[in-house]
Amino acid sequence: MTQKINKGSAVTVIGLGAMGITLAQLLLAAGYKVTVWNRSPDKAAALVAEGAVLAPDAASAIAASPVTVICVYNHTATLAILDTPAVRNVISGRTLLQLTTISPAEARFTAAWAKDNGAAYMNGSIQAAPSQMGRPDTPILVSGEEATYTLLTPVLQVFGGGISYLGAAIGAAPTMDLATLSYIYGSVIGFLHGVRISESEGLGVDQYAAIVAGITPTFGDFLQHEGNMIHTSNFQVTESPMRISIEATARLEATAREAGINAAFPAFASALFKKAAAAGYENEEVAALIKVMRDPA
Ligand code: NAP
């Protein structure tokens, strides 16, 4: 008979950092019977007051529920908790939902470990901060066997309504997580260089931040368009010709040097676009920069 994990079912949460505590609270609020375990047990006090059961060790926590959600610092912490004789003794027949941020190779390793020990395994990558969890649009990427996804769907829906199932290949969710992290950190560095530009001209950083928030949704649409152009290998100019970006990044670098502010980011950006110019891509869509970036050198 197919197992169902719904309201009232037992779910274990391992790892009570900022994110794990939030996951356990959401499960309690949704009516699940929650068992928790954390390396530092004091972090469970508030959850126990809300109705969670604190297990004495990780193996007992896993034995208490058909499904265990693990959300700890990294892959090393995951293995330190799971790869013990006590856990290997109890995990067979259970389902593990990994919400620790790990790499694609680490996800494949953990999936193989779970399979060797008779457990089903799904990998999730949370794309939100703890205070943003549990909302109708909270984005979480997941990958793993479809039957495991079906089993875990009610639990995932408690954590966020914006679930993207990326298929059976276990590395898919962490791969997309790394890719979105690249986008985010590129944006953060660009944003902070913009702060230095604003400061160098005596303009308010609050005003700059509000402008960035305003342009972000349309910029998202623009990036989706550029991504689709790369996907179809069509670099004919449709929105933004490369020559504009060659000029813009050269201007960013020159202005930073004139203002005496840190020029590391614009120098990096303009060097890439100069390569596009040297390769003759000026009159192609800006997305053609990917042809420069496909060269590992
Ligand atoms: P955190 O507050 O730093 O908590 C880390 C957790 O890992 C704690 O429960 C800690 O236990 C445990 N831990 C660390 N090393 C361990 C070890 N060697 N053995 C056993 N337990 C260990 O982190 P968090 O914010 O909850 O994040 C947890 C995961 O969620 C991370 O992979 C993170 O990338 C991901 N995530 C977080 C956010 C966010 O905004 N917070 C957003 C998306 C994804 P102790 O309490 O004993 O130290």
PDB file of C-alpha atoms and ligand atoms in Angstrom, residues 15-20 38-40 43 71-73 77 80-81 99-101 126 128-130, ligand 1:
ATOM      1  CA  GLY A  15      19.314  20.312  12.483  1.00  0.00           C
ATOM      2  CA  LEU A  16      17.958  23.231  14.451  1.00  0.00           C
ATOM      3  CA  GLY A  17      19.787  26.203  13.012  1.00  0.00           C
ATOM      4  CA  ALA A  18      17.793  29.193  11.825  1.00  0.00           C
ATOM      5  CA  MET A  19      16.326  27.205   8.935  1.00  0.00           C
ATOM      6  CA  GLY A  20      15.728  23.889  10.720  1.00  0.00           C
ATOM      7  CA  ASN A  38      20.188  18.815  17.062  1.00  0.00           C
ATOM      8  CA  ARG A  39      23.873  18.475  17.984  1.00  0.00           C
ATOM      9  CA  SER A  40      23.309  21.217  20.571  1.00  0.00           C
ATOM     10  CA  LYS A  43      18.176  24.824  20.600  1.00  0.00           C
ATOM     11  CA  CYS A  71      18.853  20.736   7.316  1.00  0.00           C
ATOM     12  CA  VAL A  72      22.334  21.304   8.724  1.00  0.00           C
ATOM     13  CA  TYR A  73      25.361  23.406   7.869  1.00  0.00           C
ATOM     14  CA  ALA A  77      27.740  17.849   8.956  1.00  0.00           C
ATOM     15  CA  ALA A  80      28.746  13.266  10.618  1.00  0.00           C
ATOM     16  CA  ILE A  81      25.108  12.821  11.682  1.00  0.00           C
ATOM     17  CA  LEU A  99      17.399  20.410   2.669  1.00  0.00           C
ATOM     18  CA  THR A 100      21.022  21.174   3.532  1.00  0.00           C
ATOM     19  CA  THR A 101      22.642  23.160   0.731  1.00  0.00           C
ATOM     20  CA  ILE A 126      15.747  26.226  -0.444  1.00  0.00           C
ATOM     21  CA  ALA A 128      14.534  31.735   0.511  1.00  0.00           C
ATOM     22  CA  ALA A 129      15.446  33.018   3.981  1.00  0.00           C
ATOM     23  CA  PRO A 130      13.866  31.524   7.142  1.00  0.00           C
TER      24      PRO A 130
HETATM   25  P1  NAP B   1      22.866  27.531  10.919  1.00  0.00           P
HETATM   26  O1  NAP B   1      21.928  28.432  11.664  1.00  0.00           O
HETATM   27  O2  NAP B   1      24.303  27.883  10.860  1.00  0.00           O
HETATM   28  O3  NAP B   1      22.718  26.059  11.568  1.00  0.00           O
HETATM   29  C1  NAP B   1      23.609  25.051  11.212  1.00  0.00           C
HETATM   30  C2  NAP B   1      23.086  23.741  11.749  1.00  0.00           C
HETATM   31  O4  NAP B   1      24.027  22.714  11.391  1.00  0.00           O
HETATM   32  C3  NAP B   1      22.933  23.667  13.276  1.00  0.00           C
HETATM   33  O5  NAP B   1      21.861  22.836  13.597  1.00  0.00           O
HETATM   34  C4  NAP B   1      24.262  23.040  13.690  1.00  0.00           C
HETATM   35  O6  NAP B   1      24.226  22.401  14.935  1.00  0.00           O
HETATM   36  C5  NAP B   1      24.418  22.020  12.581  1.00  0.00           C
HETATM   37  N1  NAP B   1      25.793  21.570  12.420  1.00  0.00           N
HETATM   38  C6  NAP B   1      26.848  22.262  11.928  1.00  0.00           C
HETATM   39  N2  NAP B   1      27.953  21.490  11.907  1.00  0.00           N
HETATM   40  C7  NAP B   1      27.584  20.283  12.416  1.00  0.00           C
HETATM   41  C8  NAP B   1      28.277  19.072  12.633  1.00  0.00           C
HETATM   42  N3  NAP B   1      29.577  18.916  12.302  1.00  0.00           N
HETATM   43  N4  NAP B   1      27.593  18.041  13.155  1.00  0.00           N
HETATM   44  C9  NAP B   1      26.284  18.163  13.456  1.00  0.00           C
HETATM   45  N5  NAP B   1      25.563  19.281  13.278  1.00  0.00           N
HETATM   46  C10 NAP B   1      26.207  20.328  12.742  1.00  0.00           C
HETATM   47  O7  NAP B   1      22.410  27.340   9.418  1.00  0.00           O
HETATM   48  P2  NAP B   1      20.928  27.480   8.780  1.00  0.00           P
HETATM   49  O8  NAP B   1      20.695  28.907   8.430  1.00  0.00           O
HETATM   50  O9  NAP B   1      19.934  26.763   9.618  1.00  0.00           O
HETATM   51  O10 NAP B   1      21.171  26.714   7.406  1.00  0.00           O
HETATM   52  C11 NAP B   1      21.065  25.300   7.333  1.00  0.00           C
HETATM   53  C12 NAP B   1      21.108  24.910   5.863  1.00  0.00           C
HETATM   54  O11 NAP B   1      20.037  25.567   5.167  1.00  0.00           O
HETATM   55  C13 NAP B   1      22.428  25.329   5.168  1.00  0.00           C
HETATM   56  O12 NAP B   1      22.874  24.309   4.308  1.00  0.00           O
HETATM   57  C14 NAP B   1      22.010  26.566   4.388  1.00  0.00           C
HETATM   58  O13 NAP B   1      22.794  26.748   3.215  1.00  0.00           O
HETATM   59  C15 NAP B   1      20.562  26.232   4.044  1.00  0.00           C
HETATM   60  N6  NAP B   1      19.828  27.466   3.759  1.00  0.00           N
HETATM   61  C16 NAP B   1      19.787  28.448   4.695  1.00  0.00           C
HETATM   62  C17 NAP B   1      19.169  29.648   4.383  1.00  0.00           C
HETATM   63  C18 NAP B   1      19.143  30.786   5.374  1.00  0.00           C
HETATM   64  O14 NAP B   1      18.843  31.911   4.964  1.00  0.00           O
HETATM   65  N7  NAP B   1      19.414  30.562   6.649  1.00  0.00           N
HETATM   66  C19 NAP B   1      18.560  29.824   3.113  1.00  0.00           C
HETATM   67  C20 NAP B   1      18.596  28.763   2.200  1.00  0.00           C
HETATM   68  C21 NAP B   1      19.237  27.587   2.523  1.00  0.00           C
HETATM   69  P3  NAP B   1      24.547  23.224  16.285  1.00  0.00           P
HETATM   70  O15 NAP B   1      23.294  23.971  16.626  1.00  0.00           O
HETATM   71  O16 NAP B   1      24.919  22.170  17.254  1.00  0.00           O
HETATM   72  O17 NAP B   1      25.700  24.149  15.947  1.00  0.00           O
END
